[in-house]
Amino acid sequence: MSREETSDEELILRISGGDREAVRLLYQRHGRLVYGCALQVVSDAAAAEEVCQDVFLRVWEKSGTYQADKGKVVTWLARIARNRAIDVLRSRRSRGIIAEAPADESITAAPGSGADPGERLWQSLRDERVREAVASLPPEQRKALALAFFQGLTHRQIAESLGEPLGTVKTRIRDAMLKLRARLGEREGI
Amino acid sequence: MSDPHPFRDLLPGYSLGILDEEERDGVREHLAACAACRAELASFREVAGRLAAAAPERDLPAGLEARIMRAVGDRSARQDAPGPRRPAWQPARQRGSRWPALTGIAAAVALVLGAGNLLQWSGVLSPAARGMPPRLSTAVLAGTASAPEAYGTIVLDPKDNKGVLAVTGLPTLDPGRQYQLWLIRDGQRRSAGVFSPDAEGYGSLLLTVPVDFRDFQSFGVSIEPRGGSPSPTGPRVLSGKL
């Protein structure tokens, strides 16, 4: 069966059955996204490479955690990549390699380039529908969500970083996720 | 009437992994028993997945594919030979002849852990759902801040006062330390044995409960010196209620 004829879900099934070649096919199909997703968070090529390797090893060992009725393989992979990258970022913070609770100005490794760094990350999203959904959020919700999503800061750390009350930050993030769910679900059936 | 979904507002934050430890523990415990909140969480996870999947693709580093395939091969080599892969949870040491029923249960429990999906637990762990004898009781253990990815379950058979613990996601310890399971009753802790997870963080323990286990209200797992301690001395990594 050719690579084009095999669905992502079939590849996951084959991996569950011990087919190593299916891991290679999944990597060739989605490796660029997984790597890009990791790089977006850790801003370091070597660390992103480690994350990418971890993601595909995890797929190899835990393909049974994938539930087709909960979403596509690609979103599952990307979420694992983002979570692993956040783990790396937190580990670096705890070891003092990077600031413990960075201000939002340090959200990317491209300082001094003008626009709000969280905004730049949102605007760099490849999927136009997702980019538009995020753009429809109020700016304060986008900013709080950027610190949560790209930096993995807790509600409390975000509140400290922005100088806002904890309850306000919780509400912003909850409302942002509710709006995104509604907006993306309109056409995608989330 | 109390709110049946007291953690609903925290589910978006939980899906992003940005809750404080205390909040996270509360949500986990509630999720284990609430199908509606599990479904709600799944929808927020999908949103998080969509955000992540919208990331710009990047050119892959040279040689990464080969390194990944080599790593996959290495992991495979550590598993049992040909045929279906041995699940990573499977304990290296079996005492099947002595405890045939419980090792069967251990396999079922560990299969669940192998599936690794907390959202499936409550249904799968239901004794009736798995054809287990209805007398069996189960308890879900959630990871603490010291081991946030850890989780596990205990299945107990009150007839024989025996049970099995199966866990996953535990950090590997240095050779001088082991994990120790504690049975907790009225603030008093009684050791139920020590265990060491494998390189992938999976561990299991067959245990004998000295008296009717229903006397115990909760369970905990802590890091202790090899061989165990008379009472907990190290950080708690897992906890759960019966």
Short mmCIF file of C-alpha atoms in Angstrom, two decimals:
data_model
loop_
_atom_site.label_atom_id
_atom_site.label_comp_id
_atom_site.label_asym_id
_atom_site.label_seq_id
_atom_site.Cartn_x
_atom_site.Cartn_y
_atom_site.Cartn_z
CA MET A 1 0.00 0.00 0.00
CA SER A 2 1.44 3.36 -0.94
CA ARG A 3 2.06 6.15 1.51
CA GLU A 4 -0.71 8.24 -0.08
CA GLU A 5 -3.29 5.49 0.28
CA THR A 6 -2.71 4.93 3.96
CA SER A 7 -4.67 7.14 6.35
CA ASP A 8 -3.14 8.45 9.54
CA GLU A 9 -5.53 6.29 11.53
CA GLU A 10 -4.38 3.19 9.67
CA LEU A 11 -0.78 4.09 10.42
CA ILE A 12 -1.61 4.33 14.10
CA LEU A 13 -3.24 0.91 13.96
CA ARG A 14 -0.18 -0.53 12.24
CA ILE A 15 2.07 1.03 14.89
CA SER A 16 -0.08 -0.57 17.59
CA GLY A 17 0.60 -3.86 15.87
CA GLY A 18 4.36 -3.34 16.04
CA ASP A 19 4.96 -2.03 12.50
CA ARG A 20 8.03 0.20 12.75
CA GLU A 21 7.80 1.29 9.14
CA ALA A 22 4.48 2.96 9.97
CA VAL A 23 6.36 5.22 12.41
CA ARG A 24 8.64 6.27 9.58
CA LEU A 25 5.66 7.06 7.35
CA LEU A 26 3.98 9.07 10.10
CA TYR A 27 7.23 10.98 10.66
CA GLN A 28 7.63 11.69 6.96
CA ARG A 29 4.07 12.95 6.85
CA HIS A 30 3.92 15.00 10.05
CA GLY A 31 7.49 15.41 11.27
CA ARG A 32 7.76 18.96 9.92
CA LEU A 33 4.71 20.00 11.87
CA VAL A 34 5.81 18.27 15.06
CA TYR A 35 9.24 19.85 14.79
CA GLY A 36 7.75 23.26 13.98
CA CYS A 37 5.37 22.99 16.89
CA ALA A 38 8.22 22.18 19.28
CA LEU A 39 10.43 24.92 17.87
CA GLN A 40 7.68 27.46 18.32
CA VAL A 41 7.72 26.76 22.06
CA VAL A 42 11.36 26.03 22.89
CA SER A 43 13.00 28.36 20.32
CA ASP A 44 16.01 26.07 20.22
CA ALA A 45 16.77 23.67 17.37
CA ALA A 46 18.51 21.02 19.47
CA ALA A 47 15.75 20.98 22.09
CA ALA A 48 13.07 20.88 19.40
CA GLU A 49 14.82 17.90 17.84
CA GLU A 50 14.76 16.09 21.19
CA VAL A 51 11.08 16.87 21.58
CA CYS A 52 10.39 15.60 18.08
CA GLN A 53 12.14 12.33 18.84
CA ASP A 54 10.25 12.00 22.13
CA VAL A 55 6.95 12.51 20.35
CA PHE A 56 7.49 9.71 17.86
CA LEU A 57 8.86 7.38 20.50
CA ARG A 58 5.76 8.08 22.54
CA VAL A 59 3.61 7.30 19.52
CA TRP A 60 5.48 4.03 19.10
CA GLU A 61 4.97 3.04 22.71
CA LYS A 62 1.56 4.53 23.44
CA SER A 63 -0.34 4.53 20.19
CA GLY A 64 -3.19 2.99 22.18
CA THR A 65 -3.87 6.36 23.80
CA TYR A 66 -5.11 7.74 20.50
CA GLN A 67 -8.89 7.91 20.28
CA ALA A 68 -10.18 8.49 16.78
CA ASP A 69 -13.52 9.78 18.02
CA LYS A 70 -11.81 12.57 19.96
CA GLY A 71 -9.97 14.16 17.03
CA LYS A 72 -7.58 13.73 14.15
CA VAL A 73 -4.19 12.07 14.45
CA VAL A 74 -2.46 15.29 13.45
CA THR A 75 -4.02 17.32 16.30
CA TRP A 76 -3.13 14.52 18.71
CA LEU A 77 0.48 14.56 17.54
CA ALA A 78 0.68 18.35 17.70
CA ARG A 79 -0.76 18.43 21.19
CA ILE A 80 1.79 15.88 22.39
CA ALA A 81 4.54 17.97 20.78
CA ARG A 82 3.34 21.17 22.43
CA ASN A 83 3.03 19.47 25.83
CA ARG A 84 6.50 17.89 25.60
CA ALA A 85 7.98 21.23 24.55
CA ILE A 86 6.31 22.94 27.51
CA ASP A 87 7.83 20.26 29.78
CA VAL A 88 11.26 21.16 28.41
CA LEU A 89 10.62 24.86 28.90
CA ARG A 90 9.50 24.34 32.51
CA SER A 91 12.49 22.16 33.22
CA ARG A 92 14.77 24.91 31.93
CA ARG A 93 13.00 27.44 34.12
CA SER A 94 13.35 25.26 37.19
CA ARG A 95 17.07 24.86 36.47
CA GLY A 96 17.47 28.60 36.04
CA ILE A 97 18.44 28.32 32.38
CA ILE A 98 15.68 30.76 31.51
CA ALA A 99 13.70 33.22 33.64
CA GLU A 100 11.26 31.54 36.02
CA ALA A 101 8.22 33.60 35.09
CA PRO A 102 9.08 35.54 31.96
CA ALA A 103 7.28 38.73 31.14
CA ASP A 104 5.34 38.49 27.93
CA GLU A 105 8.04 40.51 26.16
CA SER A 106 10.30 37.47 26.34
CA ILE A 107 7.81 35.09 24.86
CA THR A 108 9.86 34.57 21.73
CA ALA A 109 13.53 34.52 20.93
CA ALA A 110 13.15 37.45 18.55
CA PRO A 111 13.29 40.51 20.77
CA GLY A 112 13.17 44.01 19.46
CA SER A 113 11.29 43.15 16.31
CA GLY A 114 8.44 45.49 17.04
CA ALA A 115 5.07 43.76 17.33
CA ASP A 116 3.87 42.12 20.53
CA PRO A 117 5.65 38.73 20.59
CA GLY A 118 2.52 36.80 21.51
CA GLU A 119 0.77 38.47 18.61
CA ARG A 120 3.58 37.51 16.27
CA LEU A 121 3.23 33.88 17.27
CA TRP A 122 -0.51 33.92 16.76
CA GLN A 123 -0.08 35.58 13.38
CA SER A 124 2.47 32.97 12.33
CA LEU A 125 -0.12 30.18 12.57
CA ARG A 126 -0.36 28.28 9.32
CA ASP A 127 -4.04 27.35 9.50
CA GLU A 128 -6.05 30.36 8.39
CA ARG A 129 -9.23 29.29 10.16
CA VAL A 130 -7.41 28.93 13.45
CA ARG A 131 -5.59 32.20 12.91
CA GLU A 132 -8.88 33.98 12.26
CA ALA A 133 -10.49 32.40 15.30
CA VAL A 134 -7.65 33.61 17.51
CA ALA A 135 -7.76 37.06 15.89
CA SER A 136 -11.42 37.33 16.82
CA LEU A 137 -10.56 37.17 20.53
CA PRO A 138 -10.19 40.39 22.53
CA PRO A 139 -6.49 41.41 22.76
CA GLU A 140 -6.29 40.77 26.52
CA GLN A 141 -7.55 37.22 26.01
CA ARG A 142 -5.07 36.60 23.21
CA LYS A 143 -2.22 37.84 25.39
CA ALA A 144 -3.15 35.65 28.38
CA LEU A 145 -3.70 32.64 26.15
CA ALA A 146 -0.33 33.17 24.45
CA LEU A 147 1.45 33.01 27.81
CA ALA A 148 -0.45 29.84 28.66
CA PHE A 149 -0.11 28.13 25.32
CA PHE A 150 3.39 29.04 24.19
CA GLN A 151 5.04 29.40 27.60
CA GLY A 152 3.04 26.98 29.75
CA LEU A 153 2.72 29.58 32.51
CA THR A 154 0.14 28.75 35.16
CA HIS A 155 -2.80 31.03 35.84
CA ARG A 156 -0.92 32.39 38.81
CA GLN A 157 2.28 33.05 36.85
CA ILE A 158 0.32 34.77 34.11
CA ALA A 159 -1.40 36.98 36.67
CA GLU A 160 2.00 37.94 38.09
CA SER A 161 3.48 38.51 34.66
CA LEU A 162 0.64 40.75 33.54
CA GLY A 163 -0.02 42.38 36.91
CA GLU A 164 -3.66 41.34 36.75
CA PRO A 165 -5.85 39.67 39.40
CA LEU A 166 -5.77 35.86 39.34
CA GLY A 167 -9.52 35.61 38.84
CA THR A 168 -9.36 37.93 35.85
CA VAL A 169 -6.70 35.80 34.20
CA LYS A 170 -8.66 32.59 34.80
CA THR A 171 -11.74 34.15 33.25
CA ARG A 172 -9.82 35.41 30.22
CA ILE A 173 -8.33 32.03 29.46
CA ARG A 174 -11.56 30.16 30.04
CA ASP A 175 -13.50 32.61 27.86
CA ALA A 176 -10.84 32.44 25.15
CA MET A 177 -11.00 28.65 25.03
CA LEU A 178 -14.81 28.67 25.02
CA LYS A 179 -14.85 31.14 22.12
CA LEU A 180 -12.26 29.17 20.18
CA ARG A 181 -14.20 25.98 20.72
CA ALA A 182 -17.38 27.60 19.48
CA ARG A 183 -15.71 29.26 16.53
CA LEU A 184 -13.69 26.25 15.40
CA GLY A 185 -16.55 23.89 16.11
CA GLU A 186 -18.86 25.80 13.77
CA ARG A 187 -17.14 24.28 10.79
CA GLU A 188 -15.11 21.46 12.21
CA GLY A 189 -17.54 19.80 14.58
CA ILE A 190 -15.31 19.89 17.64
CA MET B 1 -27.99 20.87 46.07
CA SER B 2 -24.27 21.02 45.49
CA ASP B 3 -22.80 21.73 42.05
CA PRO B 4 -22.28 18.36 40.32
CA HIS B 5 -19.48 19.87 38.18
CA PRO B 6 -17.49 22.06 40.57
CA PHE B 7 -14.38 22.03 38.36
CA ARG B 8 -16.01 22.90 35.05
CA ASP B 9 -14.44 26.37 34.91
CA LEU B 10 -11.00 24.87 35.36
CA LEU B 11 -11.26 22.41 32.47
CA PRO B 12 -9.89 24.85 29.83
CA GLY B 13 -6.86 25.50 32.03
CA TYR B 14 -6.49 21.77 32.71
CA SER B 15 -6.48 21.06 28.98
CA LEU B 16 -3.57 23.49 28.62
CA GLY B 17 -1.73 22.04 31.64
CA ILE B 18 -1.60 25.37 33.48
CA LEU B 19 -3.34 24.61 36.78
CA ASP B 20 -1.66 24.73 40.15
CA GLU B 21 -1.07 21.37 41.84
CA GLU B 22 -4.02 21.55 44.20
CA GLU B 23 -6.43 22.49 41.43
CA ARG B 24 -5.03 19.78 39.17
CA ASP B 25 -5.48 17.10 41.82
CA GLY B 26 -9.07 18.17 42.38
CA VAL B 27 -9.87 18.11 38.68
CA ARG B 28 -8.25 14.70 38.20
CA GLU B 29 -10.22 13.18 41.01
CA HIS B 30 -13.46 14.62 39.68
CA LEU B 31 -12.72 13.51 36.11
CA ALA B 32 -12.30 9.93 37.21
CA ALA B 33 -15.96 9.91 38.23
CA CYS B 34 -17.64 12.37 35.84
CA ALA B 35 -18.26 11.40 32.21
CA ALA B 36 -19.76 14.81 31.36
CA CYS B 37 -16.61 16.64 32.42
CA ARG B 38 -14.43 14.11 30.60
CA ALA B 39 -16.34 14.88 27.42
CA GLU B 40 -16.01 18.60 28.09
CA LEU B 41 -12.29 18.21 28.64
CA ALA B 42 -11.91 16.27 25.40
CA SER B 43 -13.43 19.20 23.50
CA PHE B 44 -10.94 21.64 25.04
CA ARG B 45 -8.08 19.28 24.31
CA GLU B 46 -9.15 19.26 20.71
CA VAL B 47 -9.03 23.07 20.70
CA ALA B 48 -5.51 22.90 22.13
CA GLY B 49 -4.63 20.34 19.46
CA ARG B 50 -5.97 22.60 16.73
CA LEU B 51 -3.87 25.49 18.02
CA ALA B 52 -0.80 23.28 18.13
CA ALA B 53 -1.45 21.77 14.70
CA ALA B 54 -1.61 25.27 13.22
CA ALA B 55 2.08 25.81 13.96
CA PRO B 56 4.26 26.61 10.96
CA GLU B 57 6.01 23.55 9.57
CA ARG B 58 9.81 23.63 9.66
CA ASP B 59 12.45 21.82 7.67
CA LEU B 60 13.61 18.77 9.54
CA PRO B 61 17.19 18.44 10.78
CA ALA B 62 19.34 16.09 8.74
CA GLY B 63 19.50 12.62 10.21
CA LEU B 64 16.59 13.02 12.61
CA GLU B 65 14.52 10.37 10.86
CA ALA B 66 17.36 7.88 11.18
CA ARG B 67 17.84 8.73 14.87
CA ILE B 68 14.15 8.27 15.58
CA MET B 69 14.02 4.94 13.78
CA ARG B 70 17.13 3.81 15.64
CA ALA B 71 15.53 4.78 18.94
CA VAL B 72 12.35 2.91 18.00
CA GLY B 73 14.47 -0.11 17.15
CA ASP B 74 16.26 0.11 20.49
CA ARG B 75 12.99 0.20 22.37
CA SER B 76 11.70 -2.73 20.35
CA ALA B 77 14.81 -4.75 21.12
CA ARG B 78 14.09 -4.42 24.82
CA GLN B 79 10.69 -5.94 24.36
CA ASP B 80 9.86 -9.58 23.90
CA ALA B 81 10.67 -11.13 20.58
CA PRO B 82 8.41 -11.62 17.60
CA GLY B 83 4.66 -11.48 17.60
CA PRO B 84 2.65 -8.76 19.23
CA ARG B 85 4.77 -6.38 21.26
CA ARG B 86 4.93 -6.99 24.97
CA PRO B 87 3.25 -4.04 26.61
CA ALA B 88 5.78 -1.96 28.49
CA TRP B 89 3.74 -2.29 31.67
CA GLN B 90 4.14 -6.04 31.93
CA PRO B 91 6.03 -6.81 35.12
CA ALA B 92 9.28 -8.68 34.64
CA ARG B 93 8.60 -10.92 37.63
CA GLN B 94 5.36 -12.91 37.69
CA ARG B 95 3.85 -14.87 40.51
CA GLY B 96 1.02 -16.24 38.47
CA SER B 97 0.83 -19.70 39.94
CA ARG B 98 0.37 -18.41 43.42
CA TRP B 99 -2.04 -15.63 42.58
CA PRO B 100 -3.75 -16.67 39.37
CA ALA B 101 -6.80 -14.45 39.74
CA LEU B 102 -4.93 -11.35 40.70
CA THR B 103 -2.32 -11.66 38.00
CA GLY B 104 -5.19 -11.81 35.54
CA ILE B 105 -6.59 -8.69 37.09
CA ALA B 106 -3.15 -7.13 37.04
CA ALA B 107 -3.02 -7.77 33.33
CA ALA B 108 -6.41 -6.13 32.87
CA VAL B 109 -5.43 -3.17 34.98
CA ALA B 110 -2.11 -2.85 33.28
CA LEU B 111 -3.76 -3.07 29.89
CA VAL B 112 -5.73 -0.04 30.91
CA LEU B 113 -2.56 1.69 31.95
CA GLY B 114 -0.98 0.60 28.73
CA ALA B 115 -3.82 2.31 26.94
CA GLY B 116 -2.79 5.19 29.12
CA ASN B 117 -6.01 7.07 28.89
CA LEU B 118 -7.47 8.34 32.12
CA LEU B 119 -10.67 9.12 30.35
CA GLN B 120 -11.30 5.45 29.73
CA TRP B 121 -10.64 4.38 33.27
CA SER B 122 -13.93 4.57 35.00
CA GLY B 123 -15.68 2.47 32.40
CA VAL B 124 -12.91 -0.04 31.90
CA LEU B 125 -12.18 -0.38 35.57
CA SER B 126 -15.76 -1.16 36.41
CA PRO B 127 -15.57 -4.81 37.50
CA ALA B 128 -18.81 -5.59 35.74
CA ALA B 129 -17.54 -4.00 32.54
CA ARG B 130 -14.53 -6.31 32.50
CA GLY B 131 -16.19 -9.41 33.76
CA MET B 132 -14.31 -9.21 37.04
CA PRO B 133 -15.88 -10.66 40.12
CA PRO B 134 -18.18 -7.96 41.51
CA ARG B 135 -16.57 -8.18 44.93
CA LEU B 136 -13.44 -6.47 43.63
CA SER B 137 -12.85 -2.86 44.54
CA THR B 138 -10.72 -0.34 42.69
CA ALA B 139 -9.04 2.92 43.55
CA VAL B 140 -7.51 5.43 41.15
CA LEU B 141 -4.26 7.16 42.10
CA ALA B 142 -3.37 10.57 40.67
CA GLY B 143 0.12 12.03 40.37
CA THR B 144 1.19 14.92 42.56
CA ALA B 145 3.40 17.86 41.56
CA SER B 146 6.41 15.61 42.16
CA ALA B 147 5.22 13.28 39.41
CA PRO B 148 2.50 15.08 37.48
CA GLU B 149 2.38 12.51 34.67
CA ALA B 150 2.01 9.56 37.01
CA TYR B 151 -1.20 7.70 37.58
CA GLY B 152 -2.19 4.27 38.66
CA THR B 153 -4.82 2.03 40.07
CA ILE B 154 -5.28 -0.52 42.80
CA VAL B 155 -7.59 -3.52 42.51
CA LEU B 156 -8.40 -5.23 45.78
CA ASP B 157 -10.05 -8.53 46.52
CA PRO B 158 -11.54 -8.42 50.02
CA LYS B 159 -12.09 -12.16 50.07
CA ASP B 160 -8.40 -12.84 50.23
CA ASN B 161 -7.25 -9.42 51.37
CA LYS B 162 -4.99 -9.29 48.37
CA GLY B 163 -4.60 -6.72 45.66
CA VAL B 164 -2.50 -5.35 42.89
CA LEU B 165 -1.12 -1.91 42.22
CA ALA B 166 -0.22 -0.85 38.67
CA VAL B 167 1.24 2.56 37.90
CA THR B 168 2.69 4.44 34.99
CA GLY B 169 4.44 7.75 34.37
CA LEU B 170 6.74 7.53 37.37
CA PRO B 171 10.22 9.02 37.12
CA THR B 172 13.04 6.48 37.24
CA LEU B 173 14.88 6.54 40.58
CA ASP B 174 18.52 6.05 41.37
CA PRO B 175 19.36 2.53 42.62
CA GLY B 176 19.34 3.66 46.24
CA ARG B 177 15.67 4.56 46.26
CA GLN B 178 12.34 2.85 45.62
CA TYR B 179 8.68 3.75 45.59
CA GLN B 180 6.64 2.67 48.62
CA LEU B 181 2.89 2.19 48.77
CA TRP B 182 1.08 3.30 51.91
CA LEU B 183 -2.37 2.35 53.17
CA ILE B 184 -3.82 5.22 55.18
CA ARG B 185 -6.34 4.92 57.99
CA ASP B 186 -7.19 7.73 60.38
CA GLY B 187 -3.94 9.46 59.52
CA GLN B 188 -1.90 6.33 60.22
CA ARG B 189 0.18 4.93 57.38
CA ARG B 190 0.96 1.27 56.90
CA SER B 191 3.42 0.06 54.32
CA ALA B 192 2.06 -2.22 51.60
CA GLY B 193 5.39 -2.83 49.91
CA VAL B 194 8.02 -1.27 47.71
CA PHE B 195 8.55 -1.38 43.95
CA SER B 196 10.78 0.00 41.24
CA PRO B 197 9.35 1.09 37.89
CA ASP B 198 11.02 0.09 34.66
CA ALA B 199 12.79 2.54 32.35
CA GLU B 200 9.46 3.62 30.87
CA GLY B 201 7.98 4.47 34.26
CA TYR B 202 5.71 1.46 34.58
CA GLY B 203 5.56 -0.44 37.83
CA SER B 204 3.40 -3.01 39.58
CA LEU B 205 3.11 -4.52 43.00
CA LEU B 206 1.17 -7.45 44.38
CA LEU B 207 0.10 -6.69 47.90
CA THR B 208 -1.47 -8.33 50.89
CA VAL B 209 -3.72 -6.20 53.02
CA PRO B 210 -3.45 -7.39 56.62
CA VAL B 211 -7.04 -6.63 57.63
CA ASP B 212 -10.19 -5.79 55.77
CA PHE B 213 -9.04 -3.13 53.31
CA ARG B 214 -12.26 -1.19 53.79
CA ASP B 215 -10.78 0.04 57.03
CA PHE B 216 -8.38 2.12 54.95
CA GLN B 217 -9.61 5.38 53.50
CA SER B 218 -6.86 6.28 51.11
CA PHE B 219 -3.55 5.32 49.51
CA GLY B 220 -0.31 7.09 48.81
CA VAL B 221 3.02 6.36 47.14
CA SER B 222 6.21 8.06 48.26
CA ILE B 223 9.89 7.92 47.37
CA GLU B 224 11.88 6.12 50.05
CA PRO B 225 15.32 4.58 50.57
CA ARG B 226 15.67 1.16 48.92
CA GLY B 227 13.81 -1.44 50.96
CA GLY B 228 11.32 1.06 52.33
CA SER B 229 10.82 3.10 55.47
CA PRO B 230 8.72 2.48 58.62
CA SER B 231 6.80 5.66 57.79
CA PRO B 232 6.90 8.06 54.83
CA THR B 233 10.00 10.23 54.64
CA GLY B 234 10.18 11.25 51.00
CA PRO B 235 7.95 13.22 48.65
CA ARG B 236 4.52 11.88 47.84
CA VAL B 237 4.14 11.08 44.13
CA LEU B 238 0.70 9.47 43.97
CA SER B 239 -2.44 9.61 46.07
CA GLY B 240 -6.00 8.36 45.87
CA LYS B 241 -9.04 7.37 47.86
CA LEU B 242 -10.80 4.06 48.02
#
